[in-house]
XYZ file of C-alpha atoms in Angstrom:
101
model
C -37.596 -77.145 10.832
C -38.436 -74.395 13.158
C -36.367 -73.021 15.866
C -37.663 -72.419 19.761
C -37.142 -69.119 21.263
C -34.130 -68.060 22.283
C -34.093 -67.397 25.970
C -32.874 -64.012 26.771
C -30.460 -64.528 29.611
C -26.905 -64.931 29.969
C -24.970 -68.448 28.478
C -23.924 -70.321 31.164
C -20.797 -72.510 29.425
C -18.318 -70.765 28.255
C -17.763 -72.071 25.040
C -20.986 -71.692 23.998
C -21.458 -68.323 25.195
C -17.740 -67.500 23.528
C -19.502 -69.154 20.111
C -22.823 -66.961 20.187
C -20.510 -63.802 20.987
C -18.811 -64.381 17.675
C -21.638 -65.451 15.384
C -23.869 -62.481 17.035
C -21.060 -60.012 16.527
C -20.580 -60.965 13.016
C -23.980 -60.856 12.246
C -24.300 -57.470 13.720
C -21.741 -56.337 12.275
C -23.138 -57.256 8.722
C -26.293 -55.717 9.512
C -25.131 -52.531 10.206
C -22.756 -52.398 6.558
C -26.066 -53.836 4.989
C -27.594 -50.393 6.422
C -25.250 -48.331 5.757
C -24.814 -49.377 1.873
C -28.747 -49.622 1.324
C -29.905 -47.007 2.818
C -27.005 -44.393 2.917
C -27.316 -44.158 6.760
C -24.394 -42.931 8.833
C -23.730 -45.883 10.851
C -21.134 -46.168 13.355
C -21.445 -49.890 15.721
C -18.677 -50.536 18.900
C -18.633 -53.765 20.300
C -16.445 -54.626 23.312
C -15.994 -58.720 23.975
C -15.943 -59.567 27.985
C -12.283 -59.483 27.615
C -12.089 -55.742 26.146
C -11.129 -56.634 22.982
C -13.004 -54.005 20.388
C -14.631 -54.791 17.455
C -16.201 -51.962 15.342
C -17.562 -50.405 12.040
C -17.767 -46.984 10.851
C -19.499 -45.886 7.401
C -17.406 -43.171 7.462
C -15.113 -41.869 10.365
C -15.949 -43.266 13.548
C -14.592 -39.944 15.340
C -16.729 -37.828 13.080
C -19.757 -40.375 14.146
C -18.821 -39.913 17.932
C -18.711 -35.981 17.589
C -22.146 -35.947 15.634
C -23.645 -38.317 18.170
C -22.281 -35.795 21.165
C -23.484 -32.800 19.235
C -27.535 -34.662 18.793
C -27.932 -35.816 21.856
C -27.127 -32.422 23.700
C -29.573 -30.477 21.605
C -32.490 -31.908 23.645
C -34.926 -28.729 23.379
C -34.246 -28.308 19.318
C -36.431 -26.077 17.844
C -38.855 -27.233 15.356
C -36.678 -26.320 11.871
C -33.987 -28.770 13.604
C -36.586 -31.396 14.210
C -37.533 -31.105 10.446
C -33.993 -31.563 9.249
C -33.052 -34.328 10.929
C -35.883 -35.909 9.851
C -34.282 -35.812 6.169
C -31.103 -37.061 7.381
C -30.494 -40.728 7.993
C -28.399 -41.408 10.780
C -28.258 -43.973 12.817
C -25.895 -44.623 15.532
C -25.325 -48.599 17.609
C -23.624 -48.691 20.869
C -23.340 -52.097 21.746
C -21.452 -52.703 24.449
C -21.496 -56.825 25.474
C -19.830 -57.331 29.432
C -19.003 -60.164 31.051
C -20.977 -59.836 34.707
């Protein structure tokens, strides 16, 4: 049995959209541990549900994550050395953020 394409717009009943939210967010959540563990990537994942409630993973401290992210994405004009390291260091780094609209 195959399954259609999942239409990429927003669930109109909410149960169903309340049931995807969970099964998505566990899934994703699993994804990023399965990262983390085989690949020894710094992961770091934040989920917020429509009604604020946070869910989130952290391979090791999410704070530590946050400050590393902060401290990457302000070197924007790295010289060529830093580009070369951070090429040997897996890192990876999910903000997910799901709103209700």
């Amino acid at each position: 049995m195959v399954r259609g394409k999942t239409q990429m717009k927003r669930i109109e009943n909410a149960t169903s959209r309340q049931v995807t939210l969970s099964k998505r967010r566990n899934g994703l959540l699993k994804k990023a541990y399965e990262l983390s563990v085989l690949c020894d990537a710094e992961v770091g994942l934040i989920v917020f549900s429509p009604s604020g409630k946070l869910y989130e993973f952290a391979s090791s401290s999410m704070q530590k994550l946050l400050e590393r992210y902060e401290t990457c994405s302000k070197e924007c004009g790295r010289s060529e050395t830093n580009k070369k390291q951070d090429t040997q260091v897996f890192s990876l780094f999910y903000i997910c953020k799901i709103f209700h609209e």
